[in-house]
Amino acid sequence: MSEHVYKIVQLVGSSPDSMEDAVQRALARASRTIRNLRWFEVVETRGQVKGGSVAHWQVTLKVGFTLDEDEATDT
Amino acid sequence: MSEHVYKIVQLVGSSPDSMEDAVQRALARASRTIRNLRWFEVVETRGQVKGGSVAHWQVTLKVGFTLDEDEATDT
Amino acid sequence: MSEHVYKIVQLVGSSPDSMEDAVQRALARASRTIRNLRWFEVVETRGQVKGGSVAHWQVTLKVGFTLDEDEATDT
Amino acid sequence: MSEHVYKIVQLVGSSPDSMEDAVQRALARASRTIRNLRWFEVVETRGQVKGGSVAHWQVTLKVGFTLDEDEATDT
Amino acid sequence: MSEHVYKIVQLVGSSPDSMEDAVQRALARASRTIRNLRWFEVVETRGQVKGGSVAHWQVTLKVGFTLDEDEATDT
Amino acid sequence: MSEHVYKIVQLVGSSPDSMEDAVQRALARASRTIRNLRWFEVVETRGQVKGGSVAHWQVTLKVGFTLDEDEATDT
Amino acid sequence: MSEHVYKIVQLVGSSPDSMEDAVQRALARASRTIRNLRWFEVVETRGQVKGGSVAHWQVTLKVGFTLDEDEATDT
Amino acid sequence: MSEHVYKIVQLVGSSPDSMEDAVQRALARASRTIRNLRWFEVVETRGQVKGGSVAHWQVTLKVGFTLDEDEATDT
Amino acid sequence: MSEHVYKIVQLVGSSPDSMEDAVQRALARASRTIRNLRWFEVVETRGQVKGGSVAHWQVTLKVGFTLDEDEATDT
Amino acid sequence: MSEHVYKIVQLVGSSPDSMEDAVQRALARASRTIRNLRWFEVVETRGQVKGGSVAHWQVTLKVGFTLDEDEATDT
Amino acid sequence: MSEHVYKIVQLVGSSPDSMEDAVQRALARASRTIRNLRWFEVVETRGQVKGGSVAHWQVTLKVGFTLDEDEATDT
Amino acid sequence: MSEHVYKIVQLVGSSPDSMEDAVQRALARASRTIRNLRWFEVVETRGQVKGGSVAHWQVTLKVGFTLDEDEATDT
């Protein structure tokens, strides 16, 4: 981290397979509209249960990215 | 929740009447620009006091919504 | 706070000089695109170390602002 | 509280109307099988959103009750 | 908030009717001896249960007020 | 979640293989006696170490389920 | 801990004498109906005051036990 | 607890002997000027070390008491 | 800390200049009526924003002081 | 505390007798290799249960000590 | 756990592959110089993002080990 | 952060002048024996009060550093 300003958004990724995959899906989706994703932090891990086993892993993330010169911060 | 990616934004609703009304006002305002609001969680309940009674209830919410295919996540 | 609805975004300001300067830089950057910044709260104070002293102070803030009539909330 | 031993269970009450009603419904349901409910504590307040307003208030409670002489504690 | 110094006291309001009423009763009682109550924050919500329903809502508040020039702070 | 009342129990699943497997084992065991498991939340992740590597992953879960009409809540 | 599944229940022990005695009383009561109690964790320590001194120490515990093959988990 | 309003103050009791004694000393001191002490909650347990053993146990308490009709709350 | 009993009050200091100055102002104000201030702990750091920069730093403190023989504790 | 730099280490003391004894054993062990132990803080209190009563009290401590001129800090 | 004294150190393991692998690498590194590693607890899960996917999983652990008779505790 | 393993130690820096100076003094002291200090996080800010103003700022830090090939981790 240098003298940049960063913004942090909160996302929930979801996957039938694993916690890691739920994180990757959230990051993949975010990277379609956010440039310069830098780091994430896992905030919460939950899941849906069906028939006695995990139907979806749901991982809530804080994701940080560099604000470019022309990027809005109000979102 | 299925395999979608969700986003969480934090809002403060304010009402002279009740905590429930403060929540409803925040959700009503958010729904003007966000499609697919799904759930909320109360993060903090505060208020302003005037003349020894509550002037405004202020409820801070985390609000989750489904990211559509074409929706930006950087906000 | 009156009957407005407010939004809270999370930012990280960074400065080689002091915690206060890191906060000011984050607010200055945010005010370029957000009208009506009202308050902030310090969430976390970290820093990078180089050669045994602080290279950058990094202060994470929650920043609250009034939502204008025509402002998007999904960001 | 005297020299009794108490047990605490965690419940989620749900109501379309208010937080208070969600609490009352959880307690009413619990009192059908638990004797001697004594106190509760609100742990979390969430809700479902449909069409931009609250569909259900969901209040998570810790509920404490006196263990009678012959009551099981493993549940 | 300007350059004043504020003090925060912790109170528990109690009401058979609702969470909001429990808050109002605590503020009404406090305003009999404290000038310049400004804001409150809900710290905890509990209650007593009798016959399977809520006998009293008990809401713990932090209440902030401006210290006047001649007011004691040790209390 | 509709107007049901839910109950939350706390379990620790254990596995030599992975965090996900520890969760699955706890849910599989719970589903032998609980109908209608709906969701879980990871509360804590710990483990035992033997010979410098992980012998068992131990994941503590909160598991929520719908209370049927005739189900006891005191357990 | 091996590959077992464990359950955690929350109890409040109460004693006029000491924190340790309040814990022991909760465990003694629990062991009348739960086989295989393994560990506890102190969650909260409170007490009742009468005449300016402690009338009862009240210690809230999380207590963990091994689930036997035939034991219910819904309680 | 009935429909009273309660106040909570924070005290630190100190004792060379035990945690329980540190609590009792704080309550004894408080009861010299506060009528109607009702309950306490342990917030923090610390201590001073001298010569490799505990010189003083220091227990921080929240202490709750009923506000009488004529009692000040600003303190 | 010796065998004294201590009391902790919560204050908010406010300054246009820095976090340190906000703390000093709160302590200066408290010392006008409290003898024997001993230590403080920063609980929260917030601020007001005007025109995109910090108008006032607001630092919430817990301040501890020795209770003298004749000092009231109910405040 | 003066202008020294302090270090904090985390220890778990264990005793069959009491929480206080578990703390004393951890400090006694630490003082064999650390000069200038100054204070501790209780972080967690747990225990092992055998035959329905406490086999060992396990108290986790943060222990602070002054760093002497020639003492390593990397440990 | 018997009557031993334990020490807890905090480590960050890092892996391009998974959370489990990040934990294993931290434990493998620690076991090169610490005898008798017993348990760990996951404190935080973060990661670096490059090109829209996880470059490194970073898992912060508390790791507990038995202090041998002749082992230093100041580190 | 790459595939290294990091260690985190907890220090308290102290300064009569400012929070920033207290941090710098802790880092300066640590860098005399630890190679490769990388980052810190402020955990707690306290201070001593004398004559109604701050005598010493005391800032507790978590400090992270890279473990070199030959460095001990048990400290």
PDB file of N, CA, C and O in Angstrom, chain J residues 9 28 33 35 39 51 57 62-63 70-72:
ATOM      1  N   VAL J   9       3.040 -11.367  26.065  1.00  0.00           N
ATOM      2  CA  VAL J   9       2.980 -12.761  25.600  1.00  0.00           C
ATOM      3  C   VAL J   9       1.702 -13.399  26.131  1.00  0.00           C
ATOM      4  O   VAL J   9       1.123 -12.951  27.116  1.00  0.00           O
ATOM      5  N   ALA J  28       4.235 -17.997  37.599  1.00  0.00           N
ATOM      6  CA  ALA J  28       5.422 -18.598  38.212  1.00  0.00           C
ATOM      7  C   ALA J  28       6.327 -19.197  37.132  1.00  0.00           C
ATOM      8  O   ALA J  28       7.551 -19.015  37.154  1.00  0.00           O
ATOM      9  N   THR J  33      11.964 -17.298  33.275  1.00  0.00           N
ATOM     10  CA  THR J  33      12.809 -16.799  32.169  1.00  0.00           C
ATOM     11  C   THR J  33      12.544 -15.343  31.786  1.00  0.00           C
ATOM     12  O   THR J  33      13.300 -14.778  31.013  1.00  0.00           O
ATOM     13  N   ARG J  35      12.332 -11.450  32.983  1.00  0.00           N
ATOM     14  CA  ARG J  35      12.511 -10.455  34.035  1.00  0.00           C
ATOM     15  C   ARG J  35      11.406  -9.407  33.901  1.00  0.00           C
ATOM     16  O   ARG J  35      10.926  -9.149  32.813  1.00  0.00           O
ATOM     17  N   TRP J  39       2.153  -6.893  34.441  1.00  0.00           N
ATOM     18  CA  TRP J  39       0.699  -7.018  34.607  1.00  0.00           C
ATOM     19  C   TRP J  39       0.176  -8.165  33.752  1.00  0.00           C
ATOM     20  O   TRP J  39       0.871  -8.657  32.875  1.00  0.00           O
ATOM     21  N   GLY J  51     -16.025 -36.954  34.971  1.00  0.00           N
ATOM     22  CA  GLY J  51     -16.963 -37.465  35.970  1.00  0.00           C
ATOM     23  C   GLY J  51     -17.909 -36.398  36.477  1.00  0.00           C
ATOM     24  O   GLY J  51     -18.308 -36.430  37.643  1.00  0.00           O
ATOM     25  N   TRP J  57      -8.871 -26.270  35.686  1.00  0.00           N
ATOM     26  CA  TRP J  57      -9.188 -24.919  35.252  1.00  0.00           C
ATOM     27  C   TRP J  57      -8.081 -24.471  34.317  1.00  0.00           C
ATOM     28  O   TRP J  57      -6.893 -24.666  34.623  1.00  0.00           O
ATOM     29  N   LYS J  62      -2.907 -12.685  28.935  1.00  0.00           N
ATOM     30  CA  LYS J  62      -1.904 -11.836  28.315  1.00  0.00           C
ATOM     31  C   LYS J  62      -1.036 -11.290  29.436  1.00  0.00           C
ATOM     32  O   LYS J  62      -1.552 -10.725  30.410  1.00  0.00           O
ATOM     33  N   VAL J  63       0.284 -11.462  29.312  1.00  0.00           N
ATOM     34  CA  VAL J  63       1.202 -11.014  30.358  1.00  0.00           C
ATOM     35  C   VAL J  63       2.152  -9.972  29.772  1.00  0.00           C
ATOM     36  O   VAL J  63       2.795 -10.221  28.759  1.00  0.00           O
ATOM     37  N   ASP J  70      18.867  -5.077  26.592  1.00  0.00           N
ATOM     38  CA  ASP J  70      19.516  -6.115  25.790  1.00  0.00           C
ATOM     39  C   ASP J  70      18.616  -7.294  25.476  1.00  0.00           C
ATOM     40  O   ASP J  70      19.093  -8.352  25.092  1.00  0.00           O
ATOM     41  N   GLU J  71      17.319  -7.111  25.639  1.00  0.00           N
ATOM     42  CA  GLU J  71      16.428  -8.242  25.474  1.00  0.00           C
ATOM     43  C   GLU J  71      15.886  -8.331  24.049  1.00  0.00           C
ATOM     44  O   GLU J  71      15.535  -7.317  23.444  1.00  0.00           O
ATOM     45  N   ALA J  72      15.771  -9.557  23.560  1.00  0.00           N
ATOM     46  CA  ALA J  72      15.244  -9.779  22.217  1.00  0.00           C
ATOM     47  C   ALA J  72      13.729  -9.565  22.210  1.00  0.00           C
ATOM     48  O   ALA J  72      13.048  -9.811  23.197  1.00  0.00           O
TER      49      ALA J  72
END
